[in-house]
Short mmCIF file of C-alpha atoms in Angstrom, two decimals:
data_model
loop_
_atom_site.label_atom_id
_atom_site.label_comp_id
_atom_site.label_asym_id
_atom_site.label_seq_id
_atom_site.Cartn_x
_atom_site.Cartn_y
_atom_site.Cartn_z
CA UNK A 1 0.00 0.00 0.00
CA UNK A 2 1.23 3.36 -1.01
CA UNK A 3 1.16 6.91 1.61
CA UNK A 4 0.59 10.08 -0.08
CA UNK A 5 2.31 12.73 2.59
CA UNK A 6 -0.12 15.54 3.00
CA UNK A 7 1.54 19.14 3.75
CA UNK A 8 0.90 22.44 2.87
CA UNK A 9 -2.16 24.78 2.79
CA UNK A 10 -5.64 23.65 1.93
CA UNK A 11 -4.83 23.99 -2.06
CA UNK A 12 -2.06 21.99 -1.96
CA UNK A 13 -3.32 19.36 0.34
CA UNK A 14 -6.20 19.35 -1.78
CA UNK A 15 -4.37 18.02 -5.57
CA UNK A 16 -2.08 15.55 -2.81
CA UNK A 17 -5.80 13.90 -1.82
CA UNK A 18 -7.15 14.11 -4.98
CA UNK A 19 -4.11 11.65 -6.20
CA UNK A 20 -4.65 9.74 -3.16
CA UNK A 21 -8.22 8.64 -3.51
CA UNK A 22 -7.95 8.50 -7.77
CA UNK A 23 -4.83 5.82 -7.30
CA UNK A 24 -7.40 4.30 -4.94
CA UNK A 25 -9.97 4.29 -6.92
CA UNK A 26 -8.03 3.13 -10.11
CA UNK A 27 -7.13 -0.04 -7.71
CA UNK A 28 -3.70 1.38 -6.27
CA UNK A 29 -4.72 0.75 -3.03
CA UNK A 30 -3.11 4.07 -1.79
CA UNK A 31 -3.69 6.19 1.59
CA UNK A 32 -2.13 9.34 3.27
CA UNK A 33 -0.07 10.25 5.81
CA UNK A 34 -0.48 13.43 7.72
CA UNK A 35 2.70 13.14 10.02
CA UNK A 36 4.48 15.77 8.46
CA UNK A 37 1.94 18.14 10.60
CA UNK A 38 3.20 16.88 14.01
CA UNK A 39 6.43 18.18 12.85
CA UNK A 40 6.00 21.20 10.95
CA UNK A 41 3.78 24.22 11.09
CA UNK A 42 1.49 24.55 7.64
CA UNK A 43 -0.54 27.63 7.14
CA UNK A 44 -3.73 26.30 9.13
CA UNK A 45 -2.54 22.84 9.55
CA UNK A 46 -4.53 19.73 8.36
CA UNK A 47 -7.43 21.55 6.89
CA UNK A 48 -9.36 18.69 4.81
CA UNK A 49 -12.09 17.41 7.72
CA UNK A 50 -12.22 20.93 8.79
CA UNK A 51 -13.15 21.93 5.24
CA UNK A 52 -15.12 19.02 3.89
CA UNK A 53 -17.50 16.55 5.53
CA UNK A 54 -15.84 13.09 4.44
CA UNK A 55 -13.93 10.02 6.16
CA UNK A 56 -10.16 10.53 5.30
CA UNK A 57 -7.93 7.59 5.02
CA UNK A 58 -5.17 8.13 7.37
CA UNK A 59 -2.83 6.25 8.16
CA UNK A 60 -0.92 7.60 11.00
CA UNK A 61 -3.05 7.50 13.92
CA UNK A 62 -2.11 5.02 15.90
CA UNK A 63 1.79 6.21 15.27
CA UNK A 64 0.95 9.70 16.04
CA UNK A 65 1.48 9.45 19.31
CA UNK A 66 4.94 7.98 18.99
CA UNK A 67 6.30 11.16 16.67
CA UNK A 68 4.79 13.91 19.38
CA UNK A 69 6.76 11.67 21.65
CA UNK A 70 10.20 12.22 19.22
CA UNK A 71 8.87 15.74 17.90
CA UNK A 72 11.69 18.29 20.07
CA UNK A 73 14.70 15.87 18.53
CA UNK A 74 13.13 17.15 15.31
CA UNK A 75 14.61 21.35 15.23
CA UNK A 76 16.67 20.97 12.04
CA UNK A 77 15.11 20.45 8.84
CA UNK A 78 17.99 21.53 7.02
CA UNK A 79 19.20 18.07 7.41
CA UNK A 80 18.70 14.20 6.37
CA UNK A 81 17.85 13.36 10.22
CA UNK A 82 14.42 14.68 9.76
CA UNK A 83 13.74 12.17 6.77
CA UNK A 84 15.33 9.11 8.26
CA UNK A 85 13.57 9.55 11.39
CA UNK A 86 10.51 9.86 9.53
CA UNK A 87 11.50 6.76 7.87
CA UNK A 88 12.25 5.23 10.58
CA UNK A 89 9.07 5.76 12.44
CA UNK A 90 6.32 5.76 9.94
CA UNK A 91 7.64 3.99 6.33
CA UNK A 92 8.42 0.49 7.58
CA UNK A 93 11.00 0.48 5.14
CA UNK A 94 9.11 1.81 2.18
CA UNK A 95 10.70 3.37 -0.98
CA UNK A 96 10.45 7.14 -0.59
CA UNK A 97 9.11 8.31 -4.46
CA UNK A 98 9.39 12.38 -4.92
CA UNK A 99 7.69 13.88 -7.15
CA UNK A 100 10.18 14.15 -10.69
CA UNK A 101 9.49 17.83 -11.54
CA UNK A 102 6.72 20.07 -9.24
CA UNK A 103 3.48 21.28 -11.42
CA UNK A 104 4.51 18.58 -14.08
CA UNK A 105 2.30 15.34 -14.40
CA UNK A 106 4.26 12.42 -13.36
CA UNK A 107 3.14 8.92 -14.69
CA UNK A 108 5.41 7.04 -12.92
CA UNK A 109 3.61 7.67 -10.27
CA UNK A 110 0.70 5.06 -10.74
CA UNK A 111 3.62 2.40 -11.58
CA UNK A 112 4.10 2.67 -7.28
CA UNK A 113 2.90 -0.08 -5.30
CA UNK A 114 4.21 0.08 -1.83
CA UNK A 115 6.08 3.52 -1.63
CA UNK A 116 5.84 7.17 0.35
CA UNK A 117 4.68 9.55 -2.02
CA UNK A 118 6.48 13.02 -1.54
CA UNK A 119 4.85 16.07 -4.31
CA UNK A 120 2.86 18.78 -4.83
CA UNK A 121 0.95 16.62 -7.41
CA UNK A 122 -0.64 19.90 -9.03
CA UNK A 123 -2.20 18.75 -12.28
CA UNK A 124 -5.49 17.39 -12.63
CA UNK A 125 -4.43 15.04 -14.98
CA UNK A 126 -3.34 12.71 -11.74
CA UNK A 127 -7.41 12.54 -11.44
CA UNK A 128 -8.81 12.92 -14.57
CA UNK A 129 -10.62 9.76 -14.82
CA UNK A 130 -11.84 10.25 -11.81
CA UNK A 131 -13.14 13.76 -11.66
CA UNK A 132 -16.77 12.80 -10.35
CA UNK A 133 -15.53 11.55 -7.47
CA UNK A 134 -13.23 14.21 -6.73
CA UNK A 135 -16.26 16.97 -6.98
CA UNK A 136 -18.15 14.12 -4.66
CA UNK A 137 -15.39 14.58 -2.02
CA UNK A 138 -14.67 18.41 -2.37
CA UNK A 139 -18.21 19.29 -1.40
CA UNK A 140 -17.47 22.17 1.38
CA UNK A 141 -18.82 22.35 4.70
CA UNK A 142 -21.21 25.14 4.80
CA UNK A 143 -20.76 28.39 6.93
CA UNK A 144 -23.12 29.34 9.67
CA UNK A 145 -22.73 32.86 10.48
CA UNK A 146 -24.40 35.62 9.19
CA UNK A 147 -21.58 37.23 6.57
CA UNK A 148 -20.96 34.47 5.07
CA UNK A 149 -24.68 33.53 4.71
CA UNK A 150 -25.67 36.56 3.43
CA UNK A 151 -22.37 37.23 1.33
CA UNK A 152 -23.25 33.29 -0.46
CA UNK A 153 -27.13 34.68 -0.84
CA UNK A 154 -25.46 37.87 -3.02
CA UNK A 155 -22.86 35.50 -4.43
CA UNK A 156 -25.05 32.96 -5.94
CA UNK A 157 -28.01 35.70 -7.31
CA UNK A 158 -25.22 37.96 -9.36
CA UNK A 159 -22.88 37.18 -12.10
CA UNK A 160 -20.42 37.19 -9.48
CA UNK A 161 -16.84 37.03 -10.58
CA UNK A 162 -14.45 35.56 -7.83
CA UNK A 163 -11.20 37.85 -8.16
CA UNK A 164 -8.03 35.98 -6.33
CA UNK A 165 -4.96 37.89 -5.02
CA UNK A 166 -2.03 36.19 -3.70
CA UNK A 167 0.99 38.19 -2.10
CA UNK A 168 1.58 37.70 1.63
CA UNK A 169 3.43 34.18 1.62
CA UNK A 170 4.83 34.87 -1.74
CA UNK A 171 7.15 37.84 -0.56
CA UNK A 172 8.81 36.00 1.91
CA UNK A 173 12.33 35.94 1.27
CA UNK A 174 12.61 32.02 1.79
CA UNK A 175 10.49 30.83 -1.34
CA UNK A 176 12.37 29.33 -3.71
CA UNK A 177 13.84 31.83 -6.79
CA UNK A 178 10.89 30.61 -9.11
CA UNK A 179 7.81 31.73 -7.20
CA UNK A 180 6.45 34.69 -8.64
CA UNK A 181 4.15 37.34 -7.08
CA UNK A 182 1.91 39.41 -9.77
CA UNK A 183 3.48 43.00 -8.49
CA UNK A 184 1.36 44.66 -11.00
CA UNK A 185 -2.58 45.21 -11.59
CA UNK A 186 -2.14 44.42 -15.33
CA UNK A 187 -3.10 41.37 -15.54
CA UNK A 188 -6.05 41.79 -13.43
CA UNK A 189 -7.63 44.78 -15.47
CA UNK A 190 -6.74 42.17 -18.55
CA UNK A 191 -8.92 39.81 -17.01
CA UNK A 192 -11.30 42.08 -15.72
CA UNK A 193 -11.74 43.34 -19.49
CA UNK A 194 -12.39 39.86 -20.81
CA UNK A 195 -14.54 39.21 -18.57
CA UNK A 196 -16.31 42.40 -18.70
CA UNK A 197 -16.94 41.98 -22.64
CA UNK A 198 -18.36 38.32 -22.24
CA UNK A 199 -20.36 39.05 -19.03
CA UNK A 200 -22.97 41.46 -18.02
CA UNK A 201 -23.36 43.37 -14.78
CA UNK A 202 -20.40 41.36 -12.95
CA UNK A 203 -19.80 41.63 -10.18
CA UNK A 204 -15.91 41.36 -8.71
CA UNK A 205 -15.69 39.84 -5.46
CA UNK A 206 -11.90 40.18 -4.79
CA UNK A 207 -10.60 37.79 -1.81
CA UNK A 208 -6.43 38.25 -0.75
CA UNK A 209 -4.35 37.97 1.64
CA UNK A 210 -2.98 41.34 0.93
CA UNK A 211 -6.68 42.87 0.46
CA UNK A 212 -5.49 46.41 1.15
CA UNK A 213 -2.97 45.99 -2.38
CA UNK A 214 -6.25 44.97 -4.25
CA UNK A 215 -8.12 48.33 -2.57
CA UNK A 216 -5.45 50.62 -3.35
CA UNK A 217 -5.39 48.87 -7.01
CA UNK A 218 -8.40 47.75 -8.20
CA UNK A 219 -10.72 51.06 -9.04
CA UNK A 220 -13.94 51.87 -11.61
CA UNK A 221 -15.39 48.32 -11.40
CA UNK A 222 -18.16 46.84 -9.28
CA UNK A 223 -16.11 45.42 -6.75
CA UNK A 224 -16.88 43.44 -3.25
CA UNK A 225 -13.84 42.91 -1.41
CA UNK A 226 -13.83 40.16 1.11
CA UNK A 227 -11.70 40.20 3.65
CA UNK A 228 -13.48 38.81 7.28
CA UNK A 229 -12.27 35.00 6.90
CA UNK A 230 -8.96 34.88 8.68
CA UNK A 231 -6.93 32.20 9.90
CA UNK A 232 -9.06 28.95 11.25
CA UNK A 233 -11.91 29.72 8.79
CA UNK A 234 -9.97 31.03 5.82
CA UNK A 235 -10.79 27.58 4.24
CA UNK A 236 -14.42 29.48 3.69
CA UNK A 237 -12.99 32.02 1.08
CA UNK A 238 -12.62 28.91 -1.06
CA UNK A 239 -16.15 28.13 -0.49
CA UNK A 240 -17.43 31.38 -1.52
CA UNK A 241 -14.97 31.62 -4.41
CA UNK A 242 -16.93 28.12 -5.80
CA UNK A 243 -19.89 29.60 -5.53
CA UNK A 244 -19.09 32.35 -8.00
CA UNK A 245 -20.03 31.99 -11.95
CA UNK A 246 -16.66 33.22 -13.18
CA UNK A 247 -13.32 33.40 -12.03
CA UNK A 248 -10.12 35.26 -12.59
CA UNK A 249 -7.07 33.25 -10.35
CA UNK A 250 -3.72 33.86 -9.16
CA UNK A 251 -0.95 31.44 -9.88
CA UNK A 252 -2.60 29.24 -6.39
CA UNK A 253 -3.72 26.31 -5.60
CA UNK A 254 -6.17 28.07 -3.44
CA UNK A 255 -8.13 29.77 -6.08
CA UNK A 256 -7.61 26.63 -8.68
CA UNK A 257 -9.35 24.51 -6.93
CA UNK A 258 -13.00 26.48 -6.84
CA UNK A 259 -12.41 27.46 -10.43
CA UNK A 260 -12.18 23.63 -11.60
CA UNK A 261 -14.75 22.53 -8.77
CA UNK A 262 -17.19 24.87 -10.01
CA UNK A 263 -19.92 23.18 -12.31
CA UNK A 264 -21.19 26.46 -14.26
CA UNK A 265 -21.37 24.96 -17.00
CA UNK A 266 -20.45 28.27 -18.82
CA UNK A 267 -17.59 29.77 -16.62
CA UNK A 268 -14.90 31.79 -17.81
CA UNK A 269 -11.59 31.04 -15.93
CA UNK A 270 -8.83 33.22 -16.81
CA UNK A 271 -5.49 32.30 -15.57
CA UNK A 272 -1.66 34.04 -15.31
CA UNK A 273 0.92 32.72 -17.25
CA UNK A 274 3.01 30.37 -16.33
CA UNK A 275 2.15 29.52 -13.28
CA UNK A 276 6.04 29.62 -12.41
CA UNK A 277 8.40 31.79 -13.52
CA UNK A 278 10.95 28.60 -14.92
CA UNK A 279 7.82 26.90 -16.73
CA UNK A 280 5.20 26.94 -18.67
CA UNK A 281 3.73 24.12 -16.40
CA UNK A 282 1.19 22.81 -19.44
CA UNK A 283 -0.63 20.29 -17.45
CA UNK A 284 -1.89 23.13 -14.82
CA UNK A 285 -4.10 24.42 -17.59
CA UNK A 286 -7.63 22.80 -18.85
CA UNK A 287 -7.96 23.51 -22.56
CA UNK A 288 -10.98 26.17 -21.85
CA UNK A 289 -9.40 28.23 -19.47
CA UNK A 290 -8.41 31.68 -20.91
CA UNK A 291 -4.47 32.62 -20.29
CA UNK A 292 -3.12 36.11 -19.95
CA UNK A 293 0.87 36.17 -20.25
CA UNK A 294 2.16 38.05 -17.20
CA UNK A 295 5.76 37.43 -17.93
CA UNK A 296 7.00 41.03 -18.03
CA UNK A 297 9.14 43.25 -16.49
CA UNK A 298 6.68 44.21 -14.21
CA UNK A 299 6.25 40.77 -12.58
CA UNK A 300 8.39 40.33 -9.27
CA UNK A 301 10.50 37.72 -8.68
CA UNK A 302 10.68 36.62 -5.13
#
């Protein structure tokens, strides 16, 4: 039986499950492994059974107890003690299989029978036959309060357009060289004219985690900005994103996922590329998504 290891924020632990349950599914029997959260610190954490109402397949409970146990011998992740402790503990002596090239499809993959699966896994080709039973599984726990009730009512009764920003984690100074950050509006008044010619009355609901950049840039257009879900219950800007017609994304998992989840049948998704600065990354894009080139000299390279 294969482990997927699950790390990351929501978006990313989201493509990880996705290949989890479609190796599963194609008869790879294949579950994940969350330990990597009793040793690191990811965004919210494990955010899947917070997010959506299903039965996970994980693997590490009973062990979990044993790695809190070894977790303080754990302080330097700059070397290969972290991994063979890991493998130590939780792989039973399992082939550890890394991903060949991140935001690349990897076929080699489904040739894994008894391995630790280490990757982003961010192209929905890894679930392609099975995209009914991804949507099944990605059905989002519904919000209670009254925002977010009344912001889903106005959502869901306009030609909403869900608007994605993405800067705060992207400027840190530790991301590898080819992360980008979109450092200019450009591309969003790009998209915003696309969509603008295609759609009438939209209406731009902008979610970020830098909302005050998308204030001080975004003017003249019917814009909502959304900016009340914070830590814990950020996994509900996701929700509300899905529930939007149309969609203009950042190069994130986080606003990927509700664009390809949503099932407007008619939905214009326009997208920034590439998604990295040092590729193209073809399999990130469905055929019907819309593309805007944003390598320029006004991108920023973090």
């Amino acid at each position: 039986m294969n482990r997927v290891a699950i790390f990351g924020g929501l978006g990313n632990q989201m493509f990880q499950y996705a290949l989890a349950i479609s190796m599963d599914a194609e008869g790879i029997p294949t579950k994940i492994s969350v330990s990597d959260f009793l040793l690191n610190r990811h965004y919210q954490g494990f955010e899947l059974i917070k997010a959506f109402d299903v039965p996970l397949p994980i693997l590490d409970r009973v062990k979990a107890s044993a790695m809190s146990k070894f977790r303080p011998l754990f302080v330097d992740t700059n070397t290969g003690f972290i991994k063979n402790a890991i493998k130590k503990l939780f792989l039973n002596n399992r082939n550890v299989y890394q991903e060949k090239m991140e935001y690349h499809f990897d076929e080699e993959v489904f040739r894994q029978a008894y391995s630790f699966l280490v990757g982003t896994w961010q192209s929905p080709k890894y679930f392609e036959t099975q995209q009914q039973l991804i949507r099944e599984v990605f059905n989002f726990n519904k919000p209670h309060d009254d925002l977010n009730l009344q912001l889903s009512s106005d959502i869901s009764s306009s030609n909403a357009v869900a608007v994605h920003v993405r800067r705060g984690f992207y400027l840190e100074p530790t991301l590898t060289s080819s992360r980008m950050v979109i450092d200019s509006s450009d591309y969003y008044y790009k998209a915003f004219d696309i969509i603008s010619n295609q759609v009438k009355n939209p209406v731009f609901y902008v979610f970020s985690d830098d909302i005050e950049w998308a204030k001080k840039n975004f003017k003249g257009k019917n814009f909502v900005f959304v900016s009340h879900n914070k830590g814990a219950n950020s996994y509900l800007d996701m929700y509300l994103m899905g529930l939007c017609r149309h969609f203009i994304i950042a190069n994130s998992a986080f606003s990927w996922w509700p664009a390809w989840l949503s099932s407007n049948d008619d939905k214009l998704v326009v997208i920034p590329k590439p998604w990295v600065r040092e590729s193209d990354c073809p399999s990130i894009y469905p055929s019907e998504w819309l593309t805007i080139d944003v390598l320029t000299d006004r991108m920023q390279m973090v």
